[in-house]
Short mmCIF file of C-alpha atoms in Angstrom, two decimals:
data_model
loop_
_atom_site.label_atom_id
_atom_site.label_comp_id
_atom_site.label_asym_id
_atom_site.label_seq_id
_atom_site.Cartn_x
_atom_site.Cartn_y
_atom_site.Cartn_z
CA UNK A 20 -44.40 0.27 14.04
CA UNK A 21 -43.99 -2.52 15.95
CA UNK A 22 -40.69 -1.53 18.29
CA UNK A 23 -38.06 -4.75 17.31
CA UNK A 24 -36.15 -6.07 20.07
CA UNK A 25 -32.81 -6.91 19.41
CA UNK A 26 -30.72 -9.61 20.30
CA UNK A 27 -28.86 -9.47 23.97
CA UNK A 28 -26.13 -7.09 23.96
CA UNK A 29 -22.69 -7.72 25.39
CA UNK A 30 -23.07 -7.68 29.14
CA UNK A 31 -22.90 -3.82 30.06
CA UNK A 32 -19.52 -3.90 31.82
CA UNK A 33 -18.04 -4.30 28.70
CA UNK A 34 -19.98 -2.02 26.86
CA UNK A 35 -19.88 0.55 29.56
CA UNK A 36 -15.31 -0.13 28.98
CA UNK A 37 -15.88 0.39 25.43
CA UNK A 38 -18.07 3.61 26.15
CA UNK A 39 -15.95 4.79 27.59
CA UNK A 40 -12.70 4.42 25.73
CA UNK A 41 -14.15 5.54 22.61
CA UNK A 42 -11.94 8.56 22.04
CA UNK A 43 -8.57 6.68 22.84
CA UNK A 44 -9.64 3.22 20.78
CA UNK A 45 -7.10 3.87 18.01
CA UNK A 46 -4.17 0.78 17.04
CA UNK A 47 -1.14 3.25 17.01
CA UNK A 48 -2.05 5.86 19.81
CA UNK A 49 1.42 5.37 20.83
CA UNK A 50 3.15 7.57 18.94
CA UNK A 51 4.56 10.57 20.41
CA UNK A 52 3.38 13.30 19.01
CA UNK A 53 6.46 14.66 16.92
CA UNK A 54 5.86 12.80 13.24
CA UNK A 55 4.12 15.91 12.05
CA UNK A 56 2.79 18.89 13.16
CA UNK A 57 -0.54 19.67 14.07
CA UNK A 58 -3.76 21.60 12.84
CA UNK A 59 -5.52 24.37 14.96
CA UNK A 60 -6.65 22.26 17.87
CA UNK A 61 -9.94 24.24 19.21
CA UNK A 62 -12.89 22.43 19.88
CA UNK A 63 -14.48 22.72 16.63
CA UNK A 64 -11.43 22.48 14.33
CA UNK A 65 -10.11 19.40 15.89
CA UNK A 66 -12.91 17.59 16.15
CA UNK A 67 -13.79 17.99 12.58
CA UNK A 68 -10.47 16.71 11.68
CA UNK A 69 -10.44 14.16 14.00
CA UNK A 70 -13.79 12.65 12.19
CA UNK A 71 -12.71 13.22 9.09
CA UNK A 72 -9.17 11.19 9.93
CA UNK A 73 -11.51 8.29 11.02
CA UNK A 74 -13.20 8.71 7.70
CA UNK A 75 -10.07 8.53 5.43
CA UNK A 76 -8.54 6.06 7.75
CA UNK A 77 -11.91 3.29 6.61
CA UNK A 78 -11.19 3.94 3.23
CA UNK A 79 -8.09 3.12 3.83
CA UNK A 80 -8.55 0.05 5.19
CA UNK A 81 -10.92 -0.98 2.61
CA UNK A 82 -8.07 -0.42 0.23
CA UNK A 83 -6.43 -1.87 2.44
CA UNK A 84 -8.12 -5.45 2.66
CA UNK A 85 -8.63 -5.73 -0.82
CA UNK A 86 -4.59 -6.03 -1.15
CA UNK A 87 -4.41 -8.59 1.88
CA UNK A 88 -7.80 -10.32 -0.51
CA UNK A 89 -4.79 -10.49 -3.45
CA UNK A 90 -1.56 -11.49 -1.49
CA UNK A 91 -3.68 -14.47 0.34
CA UNK A 92 -4.76 -15.58 -2.54
CA UNK A 93 -0.81 -14.73 -4.83
CA UNK A 94 -0.19 -17.21 -1.28
CA UNK A 95 -1.87 -20.19 -2.42
CA UNK A 96 -1.32 -19.64 -5.83
CA UNK A 97 2.23 -20.01 -5.33
CA UNK A 98 1.93 -22.69 -2.90
CA UNK A 99 -0.61 -24.82 -5.49
CA UNK A 100 2.55 -24.11 -8.39
CA UNK A 101 4.84 -25.17 -6.11
CA UNK A 102 3.41 -28.02 -4.66
CA UNK A 103 2.43 -29.17 -8.30
CA UNK A 104 6.09 -29.11 -9.04
CA UNK A 105 7.05 -30.84 -6.27
CA UNK A 106 5.25 -33.52 -7.73
CA UNK A 107 6.74 -33.19 -10.99
CA UNK A 108 10.14 -33.61 -10.39
CA UNK A 109 9.47 -36.50 -8.63
CA UNK A 110 7.88 -38.42 -11.64
CA UNK A 111 11.19 -37.34 -13.83
CA UNK A 112 13.24 -38.66 -11.23
CA UNK A 113 11.12 -42.08 -11.92
CA UNK A 114 11.77 -41.01 -14.91
CA UNK A 115 14.72 -40.71 -15.61
CA UNK A 116 15.89 -43.79 -13.34
CA UNK A 117 14.29 -45.84 -16.12
CA UNK A 118 16.41 -44.95 -18.80
CA UNK A 119 19.11 -45.00 -16.59
CA UNK A 120 18.59 -48.22 -16.11
CA UNK A 121 18.08 -48.42 -20.24
CA UNK A 122 21.97 -47.25 -20.17
CA UNK A 123 23.00 -49.21 -17.83
CA UNK A 124 21.70 -52.78 -20.05
CA UNK A 125 23.03 -51.16 -22.65
CA UNK A 126 26.62 -50.63 -21.94
CA UNK A 127 26.38 -54.28 -20.25
CA UNK A 128 25.65 -54.90 -23.91
CA UNK A 129 28.60 -53.28 -25.53
CA UNK A 130 27.95 -49.41 -24.76
CA UNK A 131 26.04 -47.17 -24.06
CA UNK A 132 23.75 -45.37 -27.13
CA UNK A 133 24.39 -42.47 -28.15
CA UNK A 134 21.11 -41.02 -27.86
CA UNK A 135 20.92 -41.93 -24.28
CA UNK A 136 23.88 -40.49 -23.65
CA UNK A 137 22.86 -37.30 -24.30
CA UNK A 138 19.54 -37.80 -22.64
CA UNK A 139 21.89 -38.24 -18.92
CA UNK A 140 23.75 -35.34 -20.43
CA UNK A 141 23.86 -31.59 -18.42
CA UNK A 142 21.49 -30.68 -21.34
CA UNK A 143 19.24 -33.30 -22.27
CA UNK A 144 16.71 -31.06 -24.24
CA UNK A 145 19.56 -31.38 -27.01
CA UNK A 146 18.47 -35.10 -27.83
CA UNK A 147 15.73 -33.11 -29.43
CA UNK A 148 18.22 -32.25 -32.21
CA UNK A 149 19.65 -35.74 -33.07
CA UNK A 150 16.25 -37.63 -33.78
CA UNK A 151 18.30 -40.27 -35.53
CA UNK A 152 19.16 -41.41 -32.60
CA UNK A 153 15.14 -42.68 -31.07
CA UNK A 154 15.74 -45.60 -34.03
CA UNK A 155 18.45 -47.49 -31.71
CA UNK A 156 16.25 -47.33 -28.92
CA UNK A 157 13.18 -49.64 -28.42
CA UNK A 158 9.46 -48.33 -29.07
CA UNK A 159 9.06 -48.41 -24.80
CA UNK A 160 12.22 -46.56 -24.68
CA UNK A 161 11.50 -44.00 -26.88
CA UNK A 162 7.62 -43.10 -25.29
CA UNK A 163 10.03 -43.13 -21.34
CA UNK A 164 11.77 -40.94 -23.23
CA UNK A 165 9.39 -38.53 -25.26
CA UNK A 166 7.23 -38.50 -21.75
CA UNK A 167 10.73 -37.10 -20.01
CA UNK A 168 11.17 -34.28 -22.26
CA UNK A 169 7.30 -33.50 -22.45
CA UNK A 170 7.51 -33.38 -18.10
CA UNK A 171 10.72 -31.80 -18.35
CA UNK A 172 8.95 -28.78 -20.32
CA UNK A 173 5.66 -29.04 -18.44
CA UNK A 174 8.18 -28.56 -15.16
CA UNK A 175 9.63 -25.35 -16.28
CA UNK A 176 6.58 -23.33 -17.52
CA UNK A 177 5.80 -24.29 -13.62
CA UNK A 178 8.26 -23.61 -12.25
CA UNK A 179 8.68 -20.24 -14.16
CA UNK A 180 5.41 -19.43 -13.50
CA UNK A 181 5.76 -19.40 -9.69
CA UNK A 182 8.69 -17.09 -10.17
CA UNK A 183 6.43 -14.99 -11.49
CA UNK A 184 4.05 -15.22 -9.02
CA UNK A 185 6.22 -14.77 -6.45
CA UNK A 186 7.73 -11.29 -7.44
CA UNK A 187 4.21 -10.13 -7.77
CA UNK A 188 3.15 -11.41 -4.21
CA UNK A 189 6.48 -9.79 -3.14
CA UNK A 190 5.01 -6.67 -5.17
CA UNK A 191 2.13 -6.55 -2.91
CA UNK A 192 3.76 -7.07 0.47
CA UNK A 193 4.74 -4.15 -0.50
CA UNK A 194 1.83 -2.26 -1.19
CA UNK A 195 0.03 -3.86 2.12
CA UNK A 196 2.95 -2.89 4.20
CA UNK A 197 2.42 1.19 2.57
CA UNK A 198 -1.20 0.61 3.12
CA UNK A 199 -0.97 -0.37 7.35
CA UNK A 200 2.20 2.56 7.42
CA UNK A 201 -1.16 5.05 5.73
CA UNK A 202 -3.92 3.60 8.03
CA UNK A 203 -1.85 3.38 10.91
CA UNK A 204 -0.16 6.95 10.46
CA UNK A 205 -3.92 8.77 10.10
CA UNK A 206 -4.96 6.97 13.16
CA UNK A 207 -1.87 8.29 14.89
CA UNK A 208 -2.60 11.91 14.18
CA UNK A 209 -6.33 11.06 14.99
CA UNK A 210 -5.23 10.10 18.83
CA UNK A 211 -2.24 13.06 18.74
CA UNK A 212 -6.01 15.45 17.73
CA UNK A 213 -8.07 13.44 20.33
CA UNK A 214 -4.57 14.46 23.03
CA UNK A 215 -5.12 18.47 22.43
CA UNK A 216 -8.65 18.22 23.81
CA UNK A 217 -9.39 18.80 27.14
CA UNK A 218 -10.73 16.69 29.64
CA UNK A 219 -14.90 18.22 29.02
CA UNK A 220 -13.96 18.31 25.05
CA UNK A 221 -13.13 14.94 25.19
CA UNK A 222 -16.40 13.28 27.57
CA UNK A 223 -17.86 15.26 25.75
CA UNK A 224 -17.04 13.69 22.61
CA UNK A 225 -17.19 10.23 24.80
CA UNK A 226 -20.82 10.92 25.68
CA UNK A 227 -21.63 12.13 21.24
CA UNK A 228 -21.02 8.31 21.32
CA UNK A 229 -23.26 6.87 24.44
CA UNK A 230 -25.38 8.78 23.01
CA UNK A 231 -24.76 6.89 19.69
CA UNK A 232 -24.79 3.52 21.28
CA UNK A 233 -28.05 4.35 22.94
CA UNK A 234 -29.97 5.40 20.29
CA UNK A 235 -28.68 2.20 18.54
CA UNK A 236 -30.40 0.14 21.73
CA UNK A 237 -34.27 2.07 21.12
CA UNK A 238 -33.23 1.13 17.45
CA UNK A 239 -37.24 0.53 15.20
CA UNK A 240 -36.58 -1.74 12.70
CA UNK A 241 -40.07 -2.22 11.89
CA UNK A 242 -41.54 -6.01 11.61
CA UNK A 243 -40.48 -6.36 7.35
CA UNK A 244 -38.92 -9.65 6.11
CA UNK A 245 -35.72 -10.76 4.51
CA UNK A 246 -35.93 -10.81 0.94
CA UNK A 247 -35.05 -14.36 1.14
CA UNK A 248 -33.55 -17.28 4.04
CA UNK A 249 -30.20 -16.50 3.40
CA UNK A 250 -29.98 -13.14 4.13
CA UNK A 251 -32.58 -13.69 7.19
CA UNK A 252 -29.04 -15.75 8.63
CA UNK A 253 -26.69 -13.29 7.28
CA UNK A 254 -28.16 -10.34 9.16
CA UNK A 255 -29.25 -12.08 12.51
CA UNK A 256 -25.19 -13.01 12.75
CA UNK A 257 -23.92 -9.98 12.30
CA UNK A 258 -27.14 -8.26 14.77
CA UNK A 259 -25.74 -10.67 17.22
CA UNK A 260 -22.05 -8.75 17.05
CA UNK A 261 -23.36 -5.21 18.49
CA UNK A 262 -21.48 -4.28 20.50
CA UNK A 263 -18.28 -5.50 19.12
CA UNK A 264 -15.66 -2.45 17.94
CA UNK A 265 -14.81 -1.20 15.24
CA UNK A 266 -10.88 -2.85 14.02
CA UNK A 267 -8.98 -1.72 10.81
CA UNK A 268 -9.18 -4.72 8.84
CA UNK A 269 -10.41 -6.53 11.52
CA UNK A 270 -12.97 -9.84 9.98
CA UNK A 271 -14.61 -10.91 13.65
CA UNK A 272 -15.67 -13.09 15.40
CA UNK A 273 -15.34 -10.08 18.59
CA UNK A 274 -13.70 -7.36 16.13
CA UNK A 275 -15.02 -5.97 12.57
CA UNK A 276 -14.72 -2.65 9.94
CA UNK A 277 -17.03 -2.69 7.79
CA UNK A 278 -16.16 -5.33 5.65
CA UNK A 279 -14.89 -7.81 8.26
CA UNK A 280 -18.58 -7.57 9.37
CA UNK A 281 -20.91 -8.46 6.04
CA UNK A 282 -18.54 -10.98 5.19
CA UNK A 283 -18.10 -12.24 8.59
CA UNK A 284 -22.00 -12.95 8.80
CA UNK A 285 -22.49 -14.48 5.63
CA UNK A 286 -20.28 -17.05 6.40
CA UNK A 287 -21.90 -17.66 9.26
CA UNK A 288 -25.33 -18.66 6.77
CA UNK A 289 -22.35 -20.74 4.67
CA UNK A 290 -22.18 -18.08 2.21
CA UNK A 291 -18.69 -17.57 0.84
CA UNK A 292 -18.86 -13.32 -0.23
CA UNK A 293 -16.43 -10.28 -1.36
CA UNK A 294 -14.30 -9.04 1.47
CA UNK A 295 -13.89 -5.74 0.72
CA UNK A 296 -17.01 -3.00 0.13
CA UNK A 297 -16.44 -2.20 -3.00
CA UNK A 298 -16.08 -6.29 -4.19
CA UNK A 299 -19.20 -7.08 -2.45
CA UNK A 300 -20.63 -3.96 -4.39
CA UNK A 301 -20.36 -5.51 -7.56
CA UNK A 302 -21.58 -9.10 -6.22
CA UNK A 303 -24.92 -10.30 -5.64
CA UNK A 304 -28.54 -9.00 -7.02
CA UNK A 305 -28.46 -4.86 -7.38
CA UNK A 306 -31.05 -2.79 -5.75
CA UNK A 307 -30.76 0.79 -7.02
CA UNK A 308 -33.80 1.81 -4.49
CA UNK A 309 -33.97 2.55 -1.09
CA UNK A 310 -37.75 1.94 -1.17
CA UNK A 311 -37.00 -2.10 -2.12
CA UNK A 312 -34.09 -2.67 0.56
CA UNK A 313 -35.02 -5.34 2.59
CA UNK A 314 -33.58 -6.56 6.09
CA UNK A 315 -30.50 -8.53 5.28
CA UNK A 316 -30.01 -6.36 2.14
CA UNK A 317 -26.41 -4.79 1.51
CA UNK A 318 -26.27 -1.21 1.74
CA UNK A 319 -23.12 0.42 -0.41
CA UNK A 320 -22.26 3.63 0.83
CA UNK A 321 -20.19 6.46 -0.53
CA UNK A 322 -19.23 7.22 -3.83
CA UNK A 323 -16.48 5.19 -3.90
CA UNK A 324 -18.47 2.23 -2.38
CA UNK A 325 -15.61 2.32 0.84
CA UNK A 326 -18.38 1.17 2.90
CA UNK A 327 -20.92 -1.63 3.69
CA UNK A 328 -23.62 -3.18 6.09
CA UNK A 329 -27.17 -4.31 6.23
CA UNK A 330 -30.09 -2.41 5.85
CA UNK A 331 -32.02 -3.11 8.84
CA UNK A 332 -35.60 -2.00 7.93
CA UNK A 333 -37.19 1.77 8.45
CA UNK A 334 -34.41 3.47 7.32
CA UNK A 335 -31.88 1.50 9.28
CA UNK A 336 -28.02 0.20 8.58
CA UNK A 337 -26.52 -2.20 11.22
CA UNK A 338 -22.44 -1.34 10.42
CA UNK A 339 -19.24 -1.33 11.62
CA UNK A 340 -18.97 3.23 11.04
CA UNK A 341 -16.00 3.93 12.46
CA UNK A 342 -12.49 3.60 14.53
CA UNK A 343 -13.87 4.34 17.89
CA UNK A 344 -17.03 3.03 18.00
CA UNK A 345 -18.87 -0.36 17.55
CA UNK A 346 -20.95 -2.74 15.62
CA UNK A 347 -24.45 -0.42 15.55
CA UNK A 348 -27.43 0.76 14.17
CA UNK A 349 -27.93 4.02 12.80
CA UNK A 350 -30.29 6.45 10.86
CA UNK A 351 -29.16 5.91 6.94
CA UNK A 352 -29.88 9.77 6.83
CA UNK A 353 -28.11 10.92 9.50
CA UNK A 354 -25.05 8.88 8.83
CA UNK A 355 -23.74 11.29 6.77
CA UNK A 356 -22.54 9.01 3.92
CA UNK A 357 -24.68 8.48 1.02
CA UNK A 358 -26.68 5.36 -0.32
CA UNK A 359 -24.87 4.11 -3.69
CA UNK A 360 -27.10 0.48 -4.02
CA UNK A 361 -27.96 -2.16 -2.09
CA UNK A 362 -27.38 -5.95 -2.65
CA UNK A 363 -29.62 -9.24 -2.06
CA UNK A 364 -28.00 -12.09 -2.22
#
C-alpha cells in the first residue's frame, strides 16, 4: 500500500517547542496546588490520573461548546428581537403622531373626541371598551387607530419574548461559567500532578508525546479516495493543521479542540456543520461500519459521543486528541476510544 505524503508541517523549531512543552500545555498552569488533595503521585498512578483528567476535560469541553453555541444563538435572537421592537416602536410613534393630529384638529373644531382622548391617555387599550366612540371617527382615522392598537399588541409580545430570551441567556451564561470552572479545575489538577513527577518522569512523558508525533509523520493512509468533493476539501483543510496544539474551546485557525477542528475544516470547504461532537454525530449520513468509511468522513468516538475526528484512511484518524497534544494522525485501534459510527457529508 502506498505511503501517504502529508502536507508540510509547521517549521521544526515550532514543533520542537511544542514537543518540549507538551506536558505543560494546560490553561491553568499558574494555579497553586492548594485547591484539593492530590492522590499518591507514584509514576504509574500519576500518569494514569493525568490521562484520565485530560479525558474528563475533553468530555467537559464538548458540553461547554454546546452551552456556548446555545448562548451565541440566544444572543442573536435577543438582538434581533430588540431590533424588531425598536423598529415597531418607531412605527407606533408615527401612528401616535397621526392620531395626535386628529386630536388637534378636533380640538380646533370644538373639542377632542372622547375616543381620541382615551387613545392618547396613559391606557390607550381602554379605548377598546368604548367601541361606540368609533362612530365619531372617520374611516381613515378608525383604520389608523386599529393599526396602532394592533402594532402595540405585537410590540408587547416582542418585548415579552425578548425578556424571556434574556432570562434564558443569563441562565446559559451561568452554566457556561460553571462548565469553564470545571474544565479549568481538571486541567489545573492535572498540572499539579505533573508537577509532582520527577524530571525523568516528565521527560519520559514528553518523549511519549514525541513518539506519537513522529508516528503521525510516518502515517500510512493508503490511497483511498474521499466519498465527495466537499469531504475531500474539508479533509485537506484539516491536514494543513497537523502540528497545531489542542486548546479547549478553540476553533482555529492556529489551535483547536476536537470538534473545533472538524467544524473549522468544513467551513474552509464552504460547509456549515454543528459545533459539537454530539451534534455532528447526528448530522449528515450515518456510516455504521468502519469498513465503509472513506477519508474525509467524520468518525465519532466514545459512548457519550464526546470525541470526533476525520477518518484518514487505512485505520487512521486525524484529530485534536487532548490537552498537551497536537493535531495528528493516530491509529484508531490504539486510540483507546471506542468507534461509534461515521458521518458523511
